[in-house]
Short mmCIF file of C-alpha atoms in Angstrom, two decimals:
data_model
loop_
_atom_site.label_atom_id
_atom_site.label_comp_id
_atom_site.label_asym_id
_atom_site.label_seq_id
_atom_site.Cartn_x
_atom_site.Cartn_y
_atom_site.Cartn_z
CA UNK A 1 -107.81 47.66 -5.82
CA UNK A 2 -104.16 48.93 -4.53
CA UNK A 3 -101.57 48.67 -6.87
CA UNK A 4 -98.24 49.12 -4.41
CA UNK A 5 -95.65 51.91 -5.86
CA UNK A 6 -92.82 49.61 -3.91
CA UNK A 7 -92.43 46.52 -1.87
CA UNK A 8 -91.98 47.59 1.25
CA UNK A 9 -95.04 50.25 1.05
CA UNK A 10 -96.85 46.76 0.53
CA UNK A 11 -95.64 44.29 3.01
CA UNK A 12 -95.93 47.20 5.72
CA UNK A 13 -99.84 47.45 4.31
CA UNK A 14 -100.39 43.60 4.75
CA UNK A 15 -98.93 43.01 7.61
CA UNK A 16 -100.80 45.52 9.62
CA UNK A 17 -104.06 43.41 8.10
CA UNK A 18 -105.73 41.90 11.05
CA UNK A 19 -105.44 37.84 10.68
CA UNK A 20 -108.87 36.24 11.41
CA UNK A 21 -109.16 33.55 14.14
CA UNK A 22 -108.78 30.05 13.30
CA UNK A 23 -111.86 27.63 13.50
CA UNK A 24 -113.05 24.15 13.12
CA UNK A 25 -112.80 24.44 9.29
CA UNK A 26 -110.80 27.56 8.71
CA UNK A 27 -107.09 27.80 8.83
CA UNK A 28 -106.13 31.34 7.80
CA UNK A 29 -102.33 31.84 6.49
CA UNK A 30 -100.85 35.20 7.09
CA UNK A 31 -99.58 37.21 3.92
CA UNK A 32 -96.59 37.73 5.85
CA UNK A 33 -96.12 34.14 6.50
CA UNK A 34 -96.81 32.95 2.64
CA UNK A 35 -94.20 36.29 1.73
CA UNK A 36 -91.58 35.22 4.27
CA UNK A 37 -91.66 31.66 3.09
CA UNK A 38 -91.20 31.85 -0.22
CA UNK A 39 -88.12 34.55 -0.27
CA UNK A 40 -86.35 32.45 2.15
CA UNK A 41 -87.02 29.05 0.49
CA UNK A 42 -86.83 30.38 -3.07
CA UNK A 43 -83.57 32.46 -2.71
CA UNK A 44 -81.79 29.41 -0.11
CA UNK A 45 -82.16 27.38 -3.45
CA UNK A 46 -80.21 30.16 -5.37
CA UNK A 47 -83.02 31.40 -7.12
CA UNK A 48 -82.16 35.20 -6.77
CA UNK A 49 -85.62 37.81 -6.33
CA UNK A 50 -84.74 41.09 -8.30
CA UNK A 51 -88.39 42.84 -7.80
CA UNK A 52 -91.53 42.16 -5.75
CA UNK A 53 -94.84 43.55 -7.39
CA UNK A 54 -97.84 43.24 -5.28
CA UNK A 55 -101.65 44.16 -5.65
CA UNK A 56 -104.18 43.95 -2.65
CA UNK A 57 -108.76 44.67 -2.26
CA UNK A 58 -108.89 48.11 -0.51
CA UNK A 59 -108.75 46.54 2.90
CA UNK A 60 -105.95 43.98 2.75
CA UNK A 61 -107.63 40.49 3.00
CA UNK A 62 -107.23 39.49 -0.87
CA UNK A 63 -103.57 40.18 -2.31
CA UNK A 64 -101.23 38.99 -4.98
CA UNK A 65 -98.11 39.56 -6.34
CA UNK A 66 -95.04 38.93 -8.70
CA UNK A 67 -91.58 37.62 -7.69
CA UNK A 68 -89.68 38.43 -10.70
CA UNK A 69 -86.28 36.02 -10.63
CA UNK A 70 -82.94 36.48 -12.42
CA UNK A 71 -83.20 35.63 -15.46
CA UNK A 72 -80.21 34.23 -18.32
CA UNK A 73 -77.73 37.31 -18.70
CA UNK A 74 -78.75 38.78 -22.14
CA UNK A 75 -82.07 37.81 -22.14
CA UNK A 76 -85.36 39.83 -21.73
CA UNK A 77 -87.54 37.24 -20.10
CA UNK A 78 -87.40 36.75 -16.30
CA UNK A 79 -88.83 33.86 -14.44
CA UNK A 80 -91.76 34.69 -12.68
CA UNK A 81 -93.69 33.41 -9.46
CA UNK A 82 -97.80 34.83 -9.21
CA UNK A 83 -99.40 33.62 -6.07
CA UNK A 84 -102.47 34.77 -4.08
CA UNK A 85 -103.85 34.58 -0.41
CA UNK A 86 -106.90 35.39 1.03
CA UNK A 87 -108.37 36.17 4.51
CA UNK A 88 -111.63 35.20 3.66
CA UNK A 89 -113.22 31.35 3.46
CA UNK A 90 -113.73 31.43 -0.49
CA UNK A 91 -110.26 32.34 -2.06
CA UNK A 92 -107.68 29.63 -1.84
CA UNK A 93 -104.24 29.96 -1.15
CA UNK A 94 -102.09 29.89 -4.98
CA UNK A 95 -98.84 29.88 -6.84
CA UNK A 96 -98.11 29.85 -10.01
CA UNK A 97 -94.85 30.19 -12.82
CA UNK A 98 -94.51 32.22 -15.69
CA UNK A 99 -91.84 34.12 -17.73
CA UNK A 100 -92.23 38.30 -17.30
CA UNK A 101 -90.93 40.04 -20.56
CA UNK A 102 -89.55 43.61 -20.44
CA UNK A 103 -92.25 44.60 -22.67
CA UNK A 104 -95.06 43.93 -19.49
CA UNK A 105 -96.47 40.23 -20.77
CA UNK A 106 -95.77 37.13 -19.02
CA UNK A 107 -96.69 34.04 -20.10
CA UNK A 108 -98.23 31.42 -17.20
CA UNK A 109 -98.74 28.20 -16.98
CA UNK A 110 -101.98 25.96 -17.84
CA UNK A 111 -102.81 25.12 -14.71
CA UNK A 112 -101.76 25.95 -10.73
CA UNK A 113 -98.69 24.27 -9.71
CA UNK A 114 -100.62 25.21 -5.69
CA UNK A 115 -103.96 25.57 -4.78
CA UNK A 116 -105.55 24.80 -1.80
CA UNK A 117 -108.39 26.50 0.67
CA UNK A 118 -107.46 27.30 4.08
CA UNK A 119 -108.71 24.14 5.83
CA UNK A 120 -106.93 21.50 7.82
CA UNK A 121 -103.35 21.12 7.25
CA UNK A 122 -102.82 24.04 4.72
CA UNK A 123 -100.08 25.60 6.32
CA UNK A 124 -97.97 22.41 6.43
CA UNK A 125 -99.34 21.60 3.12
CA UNK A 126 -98.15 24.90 1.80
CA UNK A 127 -94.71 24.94 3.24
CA UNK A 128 -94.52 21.40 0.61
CA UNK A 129 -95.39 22.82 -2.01
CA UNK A 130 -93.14 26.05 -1.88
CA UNK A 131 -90.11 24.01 -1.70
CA UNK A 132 -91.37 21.91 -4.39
CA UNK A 133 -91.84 24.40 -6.79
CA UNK A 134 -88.60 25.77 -5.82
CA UNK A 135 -86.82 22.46 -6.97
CA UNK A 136 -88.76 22.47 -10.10
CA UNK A 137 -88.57 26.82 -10.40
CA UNK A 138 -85.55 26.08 -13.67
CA UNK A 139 -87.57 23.34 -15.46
CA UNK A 140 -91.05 25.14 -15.75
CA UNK A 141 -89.28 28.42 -16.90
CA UNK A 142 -86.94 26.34 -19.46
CA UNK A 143 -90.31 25.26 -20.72
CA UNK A 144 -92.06 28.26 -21.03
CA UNK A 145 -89.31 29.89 -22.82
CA UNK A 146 -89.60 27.15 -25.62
CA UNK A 147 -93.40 27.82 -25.57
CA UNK A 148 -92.97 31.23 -26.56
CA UNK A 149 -90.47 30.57 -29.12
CA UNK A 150 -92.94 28.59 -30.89
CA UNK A 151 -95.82 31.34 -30.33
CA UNK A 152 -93.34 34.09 -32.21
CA UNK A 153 -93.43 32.07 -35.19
CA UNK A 154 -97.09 31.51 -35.54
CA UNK A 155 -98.59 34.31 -38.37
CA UNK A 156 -102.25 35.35 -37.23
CA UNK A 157 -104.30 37.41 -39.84
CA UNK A 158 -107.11 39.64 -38.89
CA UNK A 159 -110.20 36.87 -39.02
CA UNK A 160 -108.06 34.83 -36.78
CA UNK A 161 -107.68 37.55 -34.24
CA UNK A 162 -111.15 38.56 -34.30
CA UNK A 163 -111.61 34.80 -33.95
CA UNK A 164 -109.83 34.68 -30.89
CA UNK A 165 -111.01 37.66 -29.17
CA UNK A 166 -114.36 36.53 -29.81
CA UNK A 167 -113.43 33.28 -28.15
CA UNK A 168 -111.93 34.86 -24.88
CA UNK A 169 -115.01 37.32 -24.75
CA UNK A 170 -117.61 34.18 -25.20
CA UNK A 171 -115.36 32.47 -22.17
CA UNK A 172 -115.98 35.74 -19.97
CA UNK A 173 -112.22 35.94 -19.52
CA UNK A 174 -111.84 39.57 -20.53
CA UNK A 175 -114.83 41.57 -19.85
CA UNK A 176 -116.40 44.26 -22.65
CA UNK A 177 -114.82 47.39 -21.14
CA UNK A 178 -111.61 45.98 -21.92
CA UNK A 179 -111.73 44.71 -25.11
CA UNK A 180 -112.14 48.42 -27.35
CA UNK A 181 -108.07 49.16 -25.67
CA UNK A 182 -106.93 45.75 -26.35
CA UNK A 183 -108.14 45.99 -30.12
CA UNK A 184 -107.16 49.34 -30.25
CA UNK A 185 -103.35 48.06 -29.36
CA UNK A 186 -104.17 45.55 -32.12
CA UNK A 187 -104.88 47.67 -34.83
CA UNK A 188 -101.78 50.12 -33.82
CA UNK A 189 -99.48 46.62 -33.98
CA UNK A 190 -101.25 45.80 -37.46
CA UNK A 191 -100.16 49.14 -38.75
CA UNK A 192 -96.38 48.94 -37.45
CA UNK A 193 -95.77 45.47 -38.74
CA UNK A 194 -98.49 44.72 -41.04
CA UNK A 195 -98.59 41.23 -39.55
CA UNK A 196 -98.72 39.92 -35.69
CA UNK A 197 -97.58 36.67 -34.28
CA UNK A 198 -98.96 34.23 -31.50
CA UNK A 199 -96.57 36.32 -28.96
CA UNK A 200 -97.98 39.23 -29.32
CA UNK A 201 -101.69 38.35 -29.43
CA UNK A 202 -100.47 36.62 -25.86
CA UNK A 203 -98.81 39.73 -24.64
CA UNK A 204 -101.21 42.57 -25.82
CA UNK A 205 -104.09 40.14 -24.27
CA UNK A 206 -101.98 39.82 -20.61
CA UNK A 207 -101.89 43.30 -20.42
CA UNK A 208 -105.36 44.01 -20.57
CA UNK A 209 -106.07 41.35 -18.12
CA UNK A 210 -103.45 42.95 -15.63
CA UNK A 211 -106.53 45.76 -15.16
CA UNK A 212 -108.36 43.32 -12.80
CA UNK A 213 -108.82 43.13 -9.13
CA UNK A 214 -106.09 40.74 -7.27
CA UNK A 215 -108.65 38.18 -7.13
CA UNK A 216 -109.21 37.60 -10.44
CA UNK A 217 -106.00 38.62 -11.81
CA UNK A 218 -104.59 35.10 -11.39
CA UNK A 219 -107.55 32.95 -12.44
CA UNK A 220 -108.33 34.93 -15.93
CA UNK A 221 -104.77 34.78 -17.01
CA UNK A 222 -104.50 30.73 -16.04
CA UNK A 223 -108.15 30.18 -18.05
CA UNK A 224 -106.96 32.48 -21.26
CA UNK A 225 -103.40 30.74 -21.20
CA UNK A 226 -105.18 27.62 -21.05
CA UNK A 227 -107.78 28.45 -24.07
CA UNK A 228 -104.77 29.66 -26.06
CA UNK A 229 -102.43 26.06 -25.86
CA UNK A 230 -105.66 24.68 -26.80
CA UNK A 231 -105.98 26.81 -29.76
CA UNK A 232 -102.48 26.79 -30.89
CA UNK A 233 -102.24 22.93 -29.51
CA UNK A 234 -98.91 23.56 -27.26
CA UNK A 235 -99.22 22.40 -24.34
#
């Protein structure tokens, strides 16, 4: 996996990925075309990009990334857009919101506001549903930032972390080589506070997740946030 240092490092890298041909059943979408489309559309709305964060498979043909957004002046959250494109016939094309925080966690939605495999009339398809979530970019992140006010008040004591980590390991969301850090970061939050709330289980949790390969990346994080507004019953 390639974590880019900068932006433009990373669009150079993708763009010099060879595009695969286009067949009966295949319609491949270039990274440049799904990058290009969603700054122009995104920013011609007023939604202003401050940072681009992307993530690519050693050879280019799976990437994602994060458009962070200006956020409220004064506040520490930033709206967020994850999405992910593929070269290959078994990754779909995604997006998704969430708020970033400037401690690293970002909090995304329970399911994909875009998914759809490269087949038939993606790209048109696509070019829909950018400029629909782009219309609907300040509701979703309005929402989210009430979710997470809720989360910081929920009080979870040891048995109900272990609970939950248990849970997330028995849903093969985070894998075993992760979780010895991620409790680790527990424990060290435990002794600084002597208590942890839902926000920081979410955020400590995100973080370990952020280890995977672009192609997972997206999936795990939608399945844990999903398992946790089940648990917590926020939806």
């Amino acid at each position: 996996m390639i974590v880019f240092k900068n932006s433009e490092e990373a669009e150079e890298k993708l763009n010099s990925v060879p595009l695969p041909e286009k067949e009966k059943r295949y319609v491949p979408i270039s990274h440049n075309f799904l990058i290009e489309n969603i700054s122009t559309v995104f920013e011609l709305s007023g939604h202003i990009i401050k940072e681009k964060k992307y993530k690519a498979d050693m050879d280019g043909k799976i990437m994602s990334a994060n458009f962070l957004f200006e956020g409220t002046p004064g506040s520490k959250s930033k709206p967020l857009l994850f999405f992910q494109n593929s070269y290959n016939k078994m990754v779909p094309v995604k997006m998704a919101v969430g708020l970033y925080e400037d401690d690293g966690s970002n909090l995304l939605i329970k399911d994909f506001r875009f998914s759809r495999k490269h087949t038939g009339t993606v790209k048109q398809e696509l070019i829909t549903g950018i400029n629909e979530l782009s219309a609907q970019f300040n509701d979703l992140t309005e929402k989210h930032i009430e979710r997470i006010k809720v989360y910081k008040i929920l009080k979870l004591n040891k048995e109900e972390i272990i609970e939950l980590t248990g849970k997330i390991i028995y849903n093969d969301i985070l894998n075993l080589r992760m979780i010895p850090k991620l409790m680790k970061r527990i424990k060290e939050t435990f002794e600084e506070t002597l208590v942890i709330n839902g926000w920081e289980f979410i955020s400590l949790a995100s973080n370990a997740l952020r280890t995977l390969s672009s192609r997972q990346e997206l999936t795990k994080k939608l399945e844990f946030y999903k398992l946790i507004q089940n648990e917590f019953k926020i939806y």
